[in-house]
Amino acid sequence: MAVISNQKQAYSMKAAAPRRNWPCASETLSVAQRDLRQTHWDTPKVATKWQRRPAAVPSRAETARPDSEFTGNFGMDRCWPWSWFPRCAPWPVGLRYDMNFKHAARLFLAWHLLAATAVFAAPIKLPAAELSGKVYILPIQEDIMPPMVYLVRRAVKEAMEAKADALILDMKTDGGRVDVTEEIIEIIGKFPGLTVTYVNNRAFSAGAFISVATQKIFMAPQSVIGAAAPIMMTPGGTGVEKMPDTVEAKMTSAIRALVRAQAEKNGHNIDVIEAMIDKTKELKINDKVLNKEGNILTLTDRQAAEEYGDPPKPLLSLGTVESMEALLIKLGYAGAQRIEIKPTGAEQLGTWITAINQLLLIIGMVGLYIEFKTPGFGLPGIVGIAAFAIYFLGAYVAGLSGAGWAIVFAVGLILVALELFFFPGTIIVGITGTALMLIAIVMGMVDVYPGTPSMPTIPQLRIPLRDFSLAVLVSFVFMLILARFLPQTQLFRNLISQSASGVISVATLEHQQEVLIGQNGVATSPLCPGGKARFGDQLLDVITRGEMVEKNRPLRIIGHTGPNAVVEEVG
């Protein structure tokens, strides 16, 4: 107690000293906040071995003085910025370590952490890295004719399947057919990545149209682009024929609309493109006439890269680059995998084959029909299968379908053969095989791209269904004629002679059939209306006159149609 009283006496002596008027935020506190401070001040604290403090805590009234000795804070006990803490001064005598010091330390640390976060969270600009991935290069260096469609289709499908980043057209062409150009533009539009045209020497007429269908255009030094007005070739393609004014106006209008749509889609200057097509179009930018009315616009690489307008924008080309390698560097694909599409020469073969698709289908259907109507396996079957094989080869070369549909067709053909020769009357096998064959024939000509729905749309099916329907109609007419007249012709007799083991004569075969007439036997399979039946030791292919006969029913041979015995049910 003596210690406490001595301390109080020391405090009271210090309280008589003149007080300094230090500004402090506590003077503006509310009554409740001051009471809270008083409570905190008067609450005894447990001393630890790290604290040097008096044995008893003085009251607020005893410490109402500006003493710097007690607080140990160099006289700044009431004017700290954190005066909103429960006490003005953050620490008392000596090394006192209480809650106020903890709060101040935490606040100090929090502010520094926030500052550090703001610094490190700021976006940091790194130098642009080279793009990786795959770049497909498609050469368009011939006239725009049907074989070019197959090359472009193959390249786009390969690029889409490989998930390529960019497709670059290496352009050097004098132009070509408008209908082929439209098809190529449609195919290029299916590629989801970056499309670029590199005008490597020239892109005239249809070449300019295709260039506009890509997102970016670059040109080689001394290259030109333009001269895209439509012309009419003479029969045989040996010269140019003047179009009637009405025809020329219609063609120009249609082509302008087609190319304008592509220019709008890819951000090219529409006026420039129209000046390349329409000779009545004057091209004027910033009061400068770039192409007079009556001329067809053609641009060099420098002219195409000149900037006009506000803000300045290149006329058509994004720049002149020395080579394909320089273009890849400019695009940021110097480190990308580079795949070049090479013409194989089969594109022309595909053009010829697809031109006779309907004829091939007719030959194939009629050939298989004759083969099924004659014994054994002979020339009609070989011709029919070869016709279908060529049909699927053309679709493969044209880039329309792979070998998968040809395999599906072969499976269907095998199932039909099993139904006719090994399991007659089962029906389900034959129906399944026929369905597979029909689906394969139609889907073999459907243009399906990687990443698109596998189920074709009506527009995709329109041309294959048209060709198939016409082929079926003509084949059915031929089959009716053959069924009526072929058995009486010498050709049919020769086919039978060649098919029936190659050694049995027609006369011998007719004699064997005549001997069988009137014989009784048993159906070894259901007849629907065809099937198999046993007559003595012989197992024959038989057919009824349309009625259905169950298995194990008695039969009688009443005639023959081709190699098959015509039977009727007995009793």
XYZ file of C-alpha atoms in Angstrom:
571
model
C 0.000 0.000 0.000
C 2.904 2.303 0.720
C 4.082 1.838 -2.833
C 0.700 2.783 -4.173
C 0.412 5.872 -2.028
C 3.893 7.000 -3.097
C 2.911 6.633 -6.723
C -0.316 8.576 -6.197
C 1.680 11.302 -4.513
C 4.038 11.408 -7.486
C 1.093 11.604 -9.853
C -0.543 14.381 -7.879
C 2.697 16.347 -7.902
C 2.930 15.991 -11.673
C -0.715 16.973 -12.092
C 0.071 20.452 -10.802
C 2.370 21.127 -13.742
C 1.058 23.448 -16.435
C -0.889 21.540 -19.100
C -0.044 21.761 -22.779
C -3.049 22.167 -25.110
C -2.363 19.374 -27.583
C -5.085 18.930 -30.172
C -6.722 15.527 -29.889
C -9.619 13.881 -31.642
C -10.930 12.655 -28.271
C -12.158 16.163 -27.468
C -14.808 15.794 -30.166
C -16.003 12.367 -29.022
C -19.532 11.754 -27.801
C -20.362 11.097 -24.163
C -20.750 7.363 -24.798
C -17.320 7.172 -26.464
C -15.705 9.062 -23.554
C -17.337 6.721 -21.070
C -15.960 3.807 -23.046
C -12.503 5.313 -22.879
C -12.845 5.913 -19.138
C -13.903 2.300 -18.620
C -10.970 1.044 -20.650
C -8.589 3.312 -18.773
C -9.824 2.345 -15.351
C -9.879 -1.377 -16.017
C -6.924 -3.076 -14.314
C -4.604 -4.994 -16.571
C -2.664 -8.117 -15.741
C 1.034 -7.431 -15.762
C 3.378 -9.831 -17.466
C 7.054 -10.350 -17.075
C 7.620 -8.249 -20.160
C 5.831 -5.233 -18.759
C 7.228 -2.657 -16.347
C 4.219 -0.908 -14.825
C 3.107 0.413 -11.388
C 1.520 -1.956 -8.925
C -1.848 -0.164 -9.255
C -3.453 1.576 -12.176
C -4.222 5.277 -11.525
C -7.623 6.724 -12.277
C -8.452 9.024 -15.113
C -8.608 12.066 -12.859
C -5.135 11.380 -11.544
C -3.605 11.243 -15.007
C -5.192 14.309 -16.577
C -1.803 15.880 -17.370
C 0.550 16.082 -20.318
C 3.309 14.058 -18.772
C 5.759 12.575 -21.156
C 7.523 10.570 -18.489
C 4.543 8.337 -17.696
C 3.586 7.504 -21.213
C 7.068 7.223 -22.512
C 5.992 8.639 -25.900
C 8.005 11.852 -25.970
C 5.091 14.055 -24.986
C 2.815 13.098 -27.878
C 0.341 11.169 -25.750
C -2.861 12.808 -27.003
C -2.355 13.755 -30.624
C -1.646 10.477 -32.433
C -3.489 9.895 -35.708
C -5.034 6.754 -34.249
C -6.544 8.724 -31.332
C -9.839 6.957 -32.034
C -8.433 3.902 -30.237
C -9.728 3.293 -26.685
C -6.803 5.479 -25.517
C -5.137 8.407 -27.209
C -1.610 7.264 -26.557
C -0.787 3.846 -28.033
C 1.428 2.621 -25.211
C 2.090 3.537 -21.587
C 5.219 3.468 -19.427
C 8.382 1.958 -20.829
C 7.844 -1.174 -22.911
C 4.165 -1.623 -22.024
C 2.572 -3.934 -24.545
C -1.247 -3.716 -24.468
C -4.211 -3.967 -26.831
C -3.723 -0.445 -28.252
C -0.264 -1.292 -29.549
C -1.592 -4.449 -31.142
C -4.300 -2.504 -32.979
C -1.815 0.079 -34.184
C 0.569 -2.600 -35.408
C -2.209 -4.417 -37.193
C -3.407 -1.242 -38.843
C 0.128 -0.410 -39.945
C 0.583 -3.899 -41.372
C -2.825 -3.843 -43.098
C -2.084 -0.556 -44.890
C 1.226 -1.895 -46.164
C -0.391 -5.132 -47.328
C -3.038 -3.171 -49.238
C -0.381 -1.059 -50.888
C 1.618 -4.122 -51.877
C -1.500 -5.786 -53.273
C -2.302 -2.741 -55.385
C 1.207 -2.735 -56.801
C 1.407 -6.432 -57.645
C -2.184 -6.707 -58.856
C -1.663 -4.057 -61.527
C -1.580 -5.525 -65.052
C 1.914 -6.116 -66.318
C 2.559 -5.776 -70.013
C 4.711 -8.535 -71.396
C 6.243 -8.577 -74.837
C 4.007 -10.315 -77.382
C 4.961 -13.943 -77.822
C 4.853 -15.807 -81.098
C 1.648 -17.744 -81.634
C 1.911 -21.498 -81.717
C -0.497 -23.920 -83.336
C -1.057 -24.969 -86.927
C -1.274 -22.973 -90.139
C -2.603 -24.524 -93.363
C -1.445 -23.047 -96.685
C -3.762 -23.648 -99.647
C -2.395 -22.895 -103.139
C -4.905 -21.355 -105.557
C -2.655 -21.037 -108.572
C -4.826 -22.305 -111.400
C -8.040 -21.220 -113.039
C -11.087 -21.329 -110.771
C -12.705 -24.461 -112.224
C -14.494 -27.471 -110.637
C -11.283 -29.348 -109.687
C -10.347 -26.346 -107.522
C -13.511 -26.873 -105.474
C -12.343 -30.346 -104.467
C -8.894 -29.067 -103.495
C -10.361 -26.244 -101.370
C -12.884 -28.593 -99.750
C -10.174 -31.100 -98.850
C -7.945 -28.366 -97.402
C -10.710 -26.800 -95.288
C -11.837 -30.158 -93.914
C -8.286 -31.181 -93.039
C -7.673 -27.822 -91.355
C -10.903 -28.058 -89.371
C -10.181 -31.624 -88.319
C -6.674 -30.618 -87.181
C -8.113 -27.573 -85.348
C -5.785 -25.268 -87.281
C -5.466 -21.648 -86.194
C -5.198 -20.090 -89.646
C -5.846 -20.877 -93.307
C -3.741 -18.917 -95.815
C -4.614 -18.840 -99.523
C -1.526 -18.580 -101.719
C -3.267 -16.758 -104.590
C -2.051 -16.647 -108.199
C -4.938 -16.951 -110.649
C -6.482 -15.249 -113.655
C -10.026 -16.039 -112.509
C -12.607 -18.597 -113.556
C -16.243 -19.616 -113.372
C -18.646 -17.658 -111.206
C -20.587 -20.715 -109.982
C -17.363 -22.393 -108.880
C -16.287 -19.168 -107.165
C -19.529 -19.063 -105.187
C -18.994 -22.645 -104.025
C -15.391 -21.936 -102.979
C -16.460 -18.823 -101.046
C -19.087 -20.874 -99.215
C -16.540 -23.551 -98.315
C -13.963 -21.037 -97.026
C -16.676 -19.447 -94.889
C -17.021 -22.705 -92.943
C -13.496 -22.457 -91.530
C -13.748 -21.117 -87.944
C -10.206 -19.735 -87.626
C -8.302 -16.870 -89.229
C -8.471 -16.721 -93.044
C -5.809 -14.802 -94.987
C -5.128 -14.242 -98.698
C -1.576 -13.726 -99.880
C -1.750 -12.323 -103.414
C 1.372 -13.897 -104.820
C 1.636 -12.167 -108.203
C -2.033 -11.683 -109.230
C -5.646 -12.167 -108.199
C -7.869 -11.282 -111.137
C -11.644 -11.641 -111.443
C -12.744 -14.692 -109.417
C -9.421 -14.568 -107.545
C -10.324 -11.099 -106.250
C -13.753 -12.362 -105.161
C -12.204 -15.216 -103.192
C -9.650 -12.837 -101.627
C -12.454 -10.650 -100.291
C -13.971 -13.761 -98.683
C -10.981 -13.933 -96.287
C -10.497 -11.761 -93.214
C -7.113 -10.301 -94.177
C -5.395 -9.562 -97.496
C -1.645 -9.154 -97.977
C 0.207 -8.753 -101.254
C 3.622 -9.625 -102.617
C 5.783 -6.924 -104.229
C 4.630 -6.001 -107.768
C 1.434 -8.024 -107.379
C -1.974 -6.852 -108.621
C -5.600 -7.463 -107.709
C -8.884 -6.542 -109.402
C -10.364 -6.605 -112.930
C -13.349 -8.551 -111.645
C -16.053 -7.628 -114.150
C -18.037 -10.662 -115.394
C -17.460 -11.842 -118.971
C -19.014 -14.519 -121.184
C -16.797 -17.124 -122.803
C -17.480 -18.487 -126.268
C -18.449 -22.170 -126.617
C -15.331 -24.193 -125.973
C -13.749 -21.386 -123.926
C -11.575 -20.128 -126.773
C -12.598 -16.467 -126.602
C -14.801 -13.801 -125.032
C -18.309 -13.155 -126.251
C -20.103 -9.865 -125.724
C -23.048 -10.174 -123.357
C -26.381 -8.490 -124.053
C -26.866 -5.406 -121.904
C -29.663 -6.986 -119.863
C -27.648 -10.124 -119.158
C -24.585 -8.067 -118.227
C -26.621 -5.906 -115.837
C -28.128 -8.969 -114.155
C -24.779 -10.709 -113.802
C -23.078 -7.583 -112.461
C -25.846 -6.974 -109.934
C -25.775 -10.566 -108.686
C -21.990 -10.647 -108.339
C -21.914 -7.253 -106.624
C -24.384 -8.491 -104.024
C -22.370 -11.668 -103.441
C -19.046 -9.892 -103.030
C -20.539 -6.987 -101.072
C -21.829 -9.434 -98.466
C -18.331 -10.909 -98.082
C -16.717 -7.452 -97.886
C -19.126 -6.360 -95.151
C -18.515 -9.578 -93.240
C -14.710 -9.250 -93.311
C -14.441 -5.455 -93.011
C -13.137 -4.638 -96.502
C -13.887 -1.408 -98.359
C -17.147 -2.037 -100.238
C -16.645 0.834 -102.687
C -13.282 -0.579 -103.756
C -14.749 -4.023 -104.418
C -17.678 -2.637 -106.407
C -15.313 -0.532 -108.524
C -13.527 -3.766 -109.491
C -16.805 -5.279 -110.715
C -18.923 -2.467 -112.108
C -17.386 -0.234 -114.770
C -20.072 2.386 -114.129
C -18.835 2.835 -110.554
C -16.581 5.809 -109.780
C -14.276 5.418 -106.789
C -13.686 8.699 -104.956
C -12.199 9.027 -101.465
C -11.378 12.337 -99.751
C -12.149 14.282 -102.929
C -9.573 12.174 -104.774
C -10.783 10.147 -107.761
C -9.082 6.754 -107.636
C -11.034 5.208 -110.511
C -12.975 7.045 -113.175
C -16.372 5.938 -114.373
C -16.061 3.562 -117.332
C -12.909 1.836 -116.011
C -12.516 -1.407 -114.106
C -10.414 -0.927 -110.966
C -7.157 -2.867 -110.679
C -4.717 -2.150 -107.838
C -1.016 -2.744 -107.396
C 0.329 -3.808 -104.030
C 1.321 -0.227 -103.144
C -1.984 1.265 -104.238
C -3.940 -1.350 -102.305
C -1.972 -0.596 -99.125
C -2.373 3.217 -99.274
C -4.414 4.669 -96.435
C -7.380 6.964 -96.922
C -10.169 8.395 -94.796
C -10.437 9.609 -91.234
C -9.195 7.645 -89.385
C -6.806 6.411 -92.088
C -7.510 2.907 -93.326
C -5.791 0.815 -96.028
C -7.614 0.718 -99.329
C -7.664 -3.100 -99.484
C -4.324 -4.686 -98.536
C -2.899 -4.689 -95.021
C 0.621 -4.507 -96.351
C 3.258 -5.764 -98.774
C 5.364 -8.722 -97.601
C 8.267 -10.316 -99.425
C 7.388 -13.978 -98.983
C 5.176 -16.471 -97.247
C 7.731 -16.758 -94.444
C 7.623 -12.999 -93.915
C 3.826 -13.158 -93.858
C 3.867 -15.815 -91.139
C 6.205 -13.644 -89.064
C 3.960 -10.616 -89.567
C 0.923 -12.598 -88.471
C 2.790 -13.933 -85.425
C 2.879 -17.546 -86.640
C 6.628 -17.890 -87.205
C 6.770 -20.718 -84.668
C 3.571 -22.446 -85.785
C 3.451 -25.795 -87.538
C 3.115 -25.192 -91.277
C 1.101 -27.625 -93.425
C 0.945 -27.089 -97.190
C -1.879 -28.658 -99.198
C -0.591 -30.219 -102.405
C -2.791 -30.840 -105.470
C -2.707 -34.578 -106.208
C -4.051 -34.569 -109.767
C -6.963 -36.681 -108.578
C -9.103 -33.533 -108.402
C -9.622 -33.711 -112.181
C -10.524 -37.384 -111.886
C -13.056 -36.469 -109.223
C -14.572 -33.909 -111.575
C -15.117 -36.527 -114.273
C -16.536 -39.115 -111.887
C -18.974 -36.810 -110.112
C -20.236 -35.631 -113.511
C -21.552 -39.161 -114.226
C -22.809 -40.039 -110.735
C -26.337 -40.801 -111.930
C -25.099 -43.065 -114.725
C -22.889 -44.984 -112.302
C -25.831 -45.556 -109.954
C -27.998 -46.835 -112.819
C -25.296 -49.247 -114.013
C -24.709 -50.486 -110.478
C -28.391 -51.139 -109.710
C -29.132 -52.859 -113.022
C -25.954 -54.938 -112.820
C -26.785 -56.242 -109.343
C -30.376 -56.951 -110.422
C -29.202 -59.119 -113.331
C -26.682 -60.852 -111.070
C -29.364 -61.808 -108.563
C -31.551 -63.156 -111.391
C -28.879 -65.450 -112.808
C -27.180 -68.451 -111.154
C -23.688 -68.169 -109.733
C -21.571 -65.040 -109.905
C -20.640 -63.545 -113.267
C -20.127 -60.453 -115.362
C -23.279 -58.494 -114.276
C -22.219 -58.676 -110.626
C -18.697 -57.548 -111.438
C -19.962 -54.599 -113.490
C -22.479 -53.570 -110.808
C -19.985 -53.674 -107.948
C -17.371 -51.835 -110.036
C -19.894 -49.061 -110.827
C -20.652 -48.526 -107.145
C -16.944 -48.615 -106.287
C -16.243 -45.851 -108.832
C -19.193 -43.876 -107.451
C -17.732 -43.894 -103.925
C -14.231 -43.223 -105.285
C -15.492 -40.042 -106.924
C -17.120 -38.910 -103.682
C -13.882 -39.550 -101.811
C -11.712 -37.665 -104.316
C -14.198 -34.779 -104.351
C -13.771 -34.485 -100.585
C -17.439 -35.187 -99.918
C -17.064 -38.377 -97.887
C -14.430 -40.767 -96.641
C -14.157 -44.498 -97.099
C -16.639 -45.104 -94.278
C -19.774 -44.974 -96.423
C -18.240 -47.326 -98.995
C -17.711 -49.816 -96.160
C -21.313 -49.351 -95.024
C -22.495 -50.066 -98.568
C -20.360 -53.234 -98.726
C -21.832 -54.470 -95.428
C -25.348 -53.877 -96.738
C -24.579 -55.742 -99.961
C -23.253 -58.720 -97.991
C -26.429 -58.820 -95.870
C -28.626 -58.808 -98.975
C -26.581 -61.659 -100.464
C -26.944 -63.637 -97.234
C -30.691 -63.132 -97.370
C -30.963 -64.327 -100.972
C -28.554 -67.257 -100.988
C -28.128 -68.531 -97.429
C -31.025 -67.396 -95.218
C -33.972 -66.851 -97.559
C -37.185 -65.762 -95.928
C -35.634 -64.155 -92.836
C -36.626 -60.708 -94.191
C -34.892 -58.688 -91.441
C -31.432 -59.420 -92.841
C -32.417 -58.323 -96.328
C -34.226 -55.201 -95.112
C -31.256 -54.168 -92.979
C -28.844 -54.679 -95.853
C -31.009 -52.726 -98.301
C -31.368 -49.839 -95.833
C -27.598 -49.684 -95.318
C -26.989 -49.617 -99.066
C -29.491 -46.800 -99.658
C -28.173 -44.695 -96.766
C -24.583 -45.156 -97.933
C -25.430 -44.121 -101.516
C -27.103 -40.892 -100.364
C -24.643 -39.983 -97.612
C -21.697 -40.659 -99.919
C -22.509 -37.392 -101.713
C -23.400 -35.249 -98.673
C -20.904 -32.496 -97.897
C -20.328 -32.743 -94.110
C -17.586 -30.786 -92.340
C -15.694 -31.665 -89.119
C -17.210 -30.128 -86.016
C -20.647 -29.733 -87.617
C -23.732 -31.849 -86.751
C -23.456 -35.349 -88.203
C -27.118 -35.298 -89.196
C -27.301 -33.556 -92.603
C -29.728 -30.720 -93.211
C -32.300 -30.556 -96.001
C -30.125 -28.271 -98.196
C -27.245 -30.720 -97.839
C -29.468 -33.630 -98.901
C -31.130 -31.871 -101.821
C -28.613 -32.709 -104.576
C -27.798 -36.293 -103.406
C -31.504 -37.129 -103.122
C -32.178 -35.633 -106.551
C -29.462 -37.729 -108.205
C -30.472 -40.872 -106.332
C -34.188 -40.517 -107.107
C -33.516 -40.055 -110.814
C -31.181 -43.056 -110.849
C -33.753 -45.261 -109.073
C -36.495 -44.240 -111.498
C -34.435 -44.999 -114.604
C -33.121 -48.255 -113.086
C -36.653 -49.432 -112.297
C -37.694 -48.877 -115.905
C -34.687 -50.872 -117.121
C -35.443 -53.692 -114.687
C -39.012 -54.000 -115.958
C -37.784 -54.183 -119.541
C -35.128 -56.758 -118.687
C -37.566 -58.906 -116.701
C -39.897 -58.955 -119.693
C -37.484 -59.495 -122.592
C -34.083 -60.573 -121.271
C -34.912 -64.297 -120.677
C -35.690 -64.673 -124.390
C -32.477 -63.065 -125.586
C -29.217 -64.729 -126.567
C -27.420 -62.450 -124.101
C -29.308 -64.010 -121.197
C -28.467 -67.500 -122.425
C -24.799 -66.555 -122.645
C -24.869 -65.091 -119.152
C -26.386 -68.290 -117.789
C -23.849 -70.402 -119.636
C -20.957 -68.367 -118.216
C -22.422 -68.325 -114.704
C -23.432 -71.976 -114.276
C -19.942 -73.339 -113.499
C -18.702 -72.359 -116.950
C -19.093 -75.855 -118.440
C -22.811 -76.627 -118.458
C -24.436 -75.756 -121.785
C -27.734 -73.931 -122.098
C -29.382 -77.032 -123.506
C -28.221 -79.132 -120.566
C -29.510 -76.539 -118.091
C -32.898 -76.397 -119.827
C -33.121 -80.197 -119.784
C -32.402 -80.307 -116.052
C -35.126 -77.755 -115.406
C -37.668 -79.636 -117.500
C -36.978 -82.822 -115.545
C -37.748 -81.052 -112.267
C -41.197 -79.853 -113.330
C -43.877 -81.729 -111.449
C -41.607 -82.995 -108.680
C -42.735 -82.689 -105.072
C -40.583 -81.445 -102.230
C -40.558 -79.678 -98.864
C -39.837 -76.032 -98.026
C -36.720 -75.839 -95.882
C -37.316 -72.160 -95.111
C -40.298 -69.823 -95.127
C -41.108 -68.655 -98.686
C -41.722 -64.876 -98.647
C -42.193 -65.482 -101.593
C -38.634 -66.695 -102.249
C -36.733 -69.233 -100.271
C -35.245 -72.721 -100.430
C -36.814 -76.160 -100.798
C -35.538 -79.720 -101.003
C -36.531 -82.011 -103.882
C -34.990 -85.410 -103.350
C -31.280 -84.816 -102.872
C -31.333 -81.331 -104.416
C -31.649 -78.053 -102.470
C -33.058 -75.471 -104.870
C -33.796 -71.759 -104.842
C -37.532 -71.483 -105.302
C -40.134 -68.764 -105.552
C -43.903 -68.785 -105.317
C -46.327 -66.779 -107.438
C -46.718 -64.292 -104.594
C -48.179 -66.322 -101.759
C -46.388 -66.927 -98.458
C -45.553 -70.508 -97.505
C -44.451 -71.686 -94.082
C -41.440 -73.880 -93.461
C -41.828 -77.689 -93.884
C -44.890 -77.328 -96.123
C -45.130 -79.648 -99.204
C -44.402 -78.016 -102.570
C -44.588 -78.817 -106.284
C -42.459 -77.348 -109.098
C -44.629 -75.856 -111.821
C -42.027 -73.963 -113.870
C -38.900 -71.840 -113.848
C -38.048 -68.145 -113.970
C -34.408 -67.730 -114.732
C -32.467 -69.998 -112.394
C -35.256 -70.215 -109.793
C -37.938 -72.897 -109.703
C -41.504 -71.651 -109.475
C -43.444 -73.666 -106.871
C -46.895 -73.924 -105.373
C -48.116 -75.361 -102.094
C -49.618 -78.853 -102.309
C -52.773 -79.733 -100.397
